[in-house]
Amino acid sequence: MVDDRRLYKAHAATKPHGAGRHRPIPFIRPNPPKLSSLTAELVAIEDSGIFSNYGPVNSRFEDRIAASVFKSKGACVTVSNATVGLMLAIKQAIGWKPRGRYALMPSFTFAATAHAALWCGLTPLLCDIDPETWLPDATAEEALLKQYGNEIAVILPNATFGNCLDLARYHGLAAQYGIPLVVDAAASMGSLDAEDKAFGIDSQFPLVFSLHATKAFATSEGGLVYCADRDLIQTLRSMGNFGFGEPRSATMPGLNSKLSEVTALLGLTKLNDFEAITEHRDDMFQRYRTLLPEFTFQRMTGNRTAHQFVAVLVPQAKAGNVAHVVSALARQGIGSGRYFVPHIAEQPFFQETCIAADLTITGMISRRVIALPVSDSLTMEDVSHICDVFRQVCSPRPVSRRAARPIGETQLEAASLS
Ligand code: T4K
């Protein structure tokens, strides 16, 4: 395992200190393993002559992540990205001729969740979220399950921003209503539940994780489906290879979701420092919370979250004005983002294709949410700086033009005056 202090110090060393100046901080700084330092492994792939189709590197990656993260309780299959992984898992869950036409999901999620359901021929049925955890609201889900019953083909909750869903409750719902479950766990690789176990471990229903460059488990493009049911993973593996059975002809719905050997190598290598990276990211989240006690953060339900960024609400007075906060931060050299804004029910295509229930809380959260930087190379000092600036730009007093100048601009001005 890589010494995490080395990782973070290398970056801090490049930082110009003093005189209130701070180097620009990007919103997300992807940190996939460096292919340039993996020449021997790349040569081995070339020599093997196998570049895809669940090759040897991919198999090693699947086995290692199943053993190290999920303690060999079940199996994993890689996919080319989580969106395709969701499509596969939903299709497997609902069968070729689904009994219902809805996919029950929150509106507070990424476009991929709704797209995947639509590609499977389902209509997203959008429910509200919990005001504290920002996870799908249990009461709202149950009301829709009662109202739509057999018309719901799949329950598709999103583990919002890596937060842990109550999977026991979902297994209960699946049993009670006889409706399959697929978990959108795109941002959850590395998250630990309240018992300190990998989120999703032991689940009889599939969880779909993203290994996108912007995630804590950064590769480039990639995804992983985990399930305690090994047969289900084997089915998804065949579906991801054009639905081929033995002999090589389609025996089930299929598409091509296979991960290349080079991307699998990125995944395999990422496992080396992933524990340290995830700990560091969660430490940064704790630091944000400590330094911004007057702000509202998402209430985390697990013991650790694999933060892709830190989501926080701007003060009520700035609701509807978050774009200005993003601009003010940018002028001070700090990148930020907005997720999931607009939420699904607010996006033009989904307004035509989805059905929305009451989304009061979703609307309130999405009007105020902003995502602040987290990256493997961010230092605690950076976090303090971000918090200072964030508080300043969120204060009721308008930020003066001069104070809001971008770092580069101020430096240029100083140079021309001297
Ligand atoms: N379900 C949920 C709930 C999800 O959140 C997602 C994906 C999915 C399903 C589907 O997973 P995948 O099919 O992607 O595996 C980013 C990620 O692309 C996306 O994976 C993620 N969720 C989503 C929440 O965030 P964008 O559109 O914001 O990415 P983008 O390109 O604007 O990049 C964000 C920041 O990262 C920018 O500041 C630029 C920086 N960046 C990005 C890339 C790709 C870099 O510096 N280098 C890079 O190579 O979606």
Short mmCIF file of C-alpha atoms and ligand atoms in Angstrom, two decimals, residues 27-30 81-84 86 109-110 112-113 158 184 186 210-215 221-222 308-309 339-340, ligand 1:
data_model
loop_
_atom_site.label_atom_id
_atom_site.label_comp_id
_atom_site.label_asym_id
_atom_site.label_seq_id
_atom_site.Cartn_x
_atom_site.Cartn_y
_atom_site.Cartn_z
CA PHE A 27 -13.22 21.25 -8.38
CA ILE A 28 -12.23 17.69 -9.21
CA ARG A 29 -8.72 16.52 -9.94
CA PRO A 30 -8.94 12.93 -11.24
CA ASN A 81 -19.36 2.29 -17.21
CA ALA A 82 -22.06 2.39 -14.55
CA THR A 83 -24.75 3.63 -16.96
CA VAL A 84 -24.40 0.46 -19.05
CA LEU A 86 -27.49 -0.16 -14.69
CA THR A 109 -30.05 11.62 -8.97
CA PHE A 110 -27.83 11.80 -12.05
CA ALA A 112 -27.81 8.13 -15.95
CA THR A 113 -30.30 6.52 -13.52
CA ASN A 158 -29.65 5.91 -5.61
CA ASP A 184 -27.51 2.73 -8.15
CA ALA A 186 -22.39 4.88 -8.63
CA SER A 210 -18.97 3.72 -11.21
CA LEU A 211 -15.20 3.72 -11.66
CA HIS A 212 -15.23 6.96 -13.65
CA ALA A 213 -12.17 9.24 -13.56
CA THR A 214 -14.00 11.71 -11.32
CA LYS A 215 -14.84 9.13 -8.65
CA GLU A 221 -14.35 4.97 -17.81
CA GLY A 222 -15.49 1.86 -16.02
CA GLN A 308 -16.35 12.46 -5.00
CA PHE A 309 -16.92 16.01 -3.71
CA TYR A 339 -25.21 17.98 -8.51
CA PHE A 340 -28.03 17.00 -9.03
N1 T4K B 1 -25.68 7.04 -11.35
C1 T4K B 1 -25.32 8.11 -10.64
C2 T4K B 1 -26.07 8.46 -9.41
C3 T4K B 1 -24.20 8.87 -11.04
O1 T4K B 1 -23.83 9.95 -10.33
C4 T4K B 1 -23.50 8.49 -12.20
C5 T4K B 1 -22.34 9.23 -12.65
C6 T4K B 1 -23.93 7.35 -12.90
C7 T4K B 1 -25.03 6.64 -12.44
C8 T4K B 1 -23.24 6.86 -14.15
O2 T4K B 1 -21.87 6.52 -13.95
P1 T4K B 1 -20.91 6.41 -15.23
O3 T4K B 1 -21.69 5.88 -16.37
O4 T4K B 1 -20.34 7.79 -15.49
O5 T4K B 1 -19.83 5.42 -14.78
C9 T4K B 1 -19.51 13.31 -13.48
C10 T4K B 1 -19.12 11.90 -13.92
O6 T4K B 1 -18.88 11.86 -15.30
C11 T4K B 1 -20.20 10.91 -13.65
O7 T4K B 1 -19.58 9.64 -13.64
C12 T4K B 1 -20.85 11.12 -12.28
N2 T4K B 1 -21.97 10.26 -12.04
C13 T4K B 1 -21.32 12.53 -12.11
C14 T4K B 1 -21.93 12.76 -10.76
O8 T4K B 1 -20.17 13.37 -12.27
P2 T4K B 1 -20.01 15.36 -15.02
O9 T4K B 1 -20.83 15.54 -16.23
O10 T4K B 1 -20.17 16.35 -13.93
O11 T4K B 1 -18.48 15.28 -15.37
P3 T4K B 1 -17.59 16.43 -15.92
O12 T4K B 1 -17.05 15.97 -17.20
O13 T4K B 1 -18.30 17.74 -15.92
O14 T4K B 1 -16.40 16.48 -14.87
C15 T4K B 1 -16.55 16.98 -13.57
C16 T4K B 1 -15.27 17.71 -13.21
O15 T4K B 1 -14.16 16.84 -13.31
C17 T4K B 1 -14.97 18.91 -14.07
O16 T4K B 1 -14.60 19.95 -13.19
C18 T4K B 1 -13.77 18.51 -14.94
C19 T4K B 1 -13.11 17.41 -14.10
N3 T4K B 1 -12.53 16.38 -14.96
C20 T4K B 1 -13.35 15.46 -15.55
C21 T4K B 1 -12.82 14.47 -16.35
C22 T4K B 1 -13.73 13.46 -17.00
C23 T4K B 1 -11.16 16.35 -15.18
O17 T4K B 1 -10.42 17.20 -14.65
N4 T4K B 1 -10.63 15.34 -15.94
C24 T4K B 1 -11.40 14.41 -16.54
O18 T4K B 1 -10.89 13.51 -17.23
O19 T4K B 1 -20.28 13.88 -14.49
#
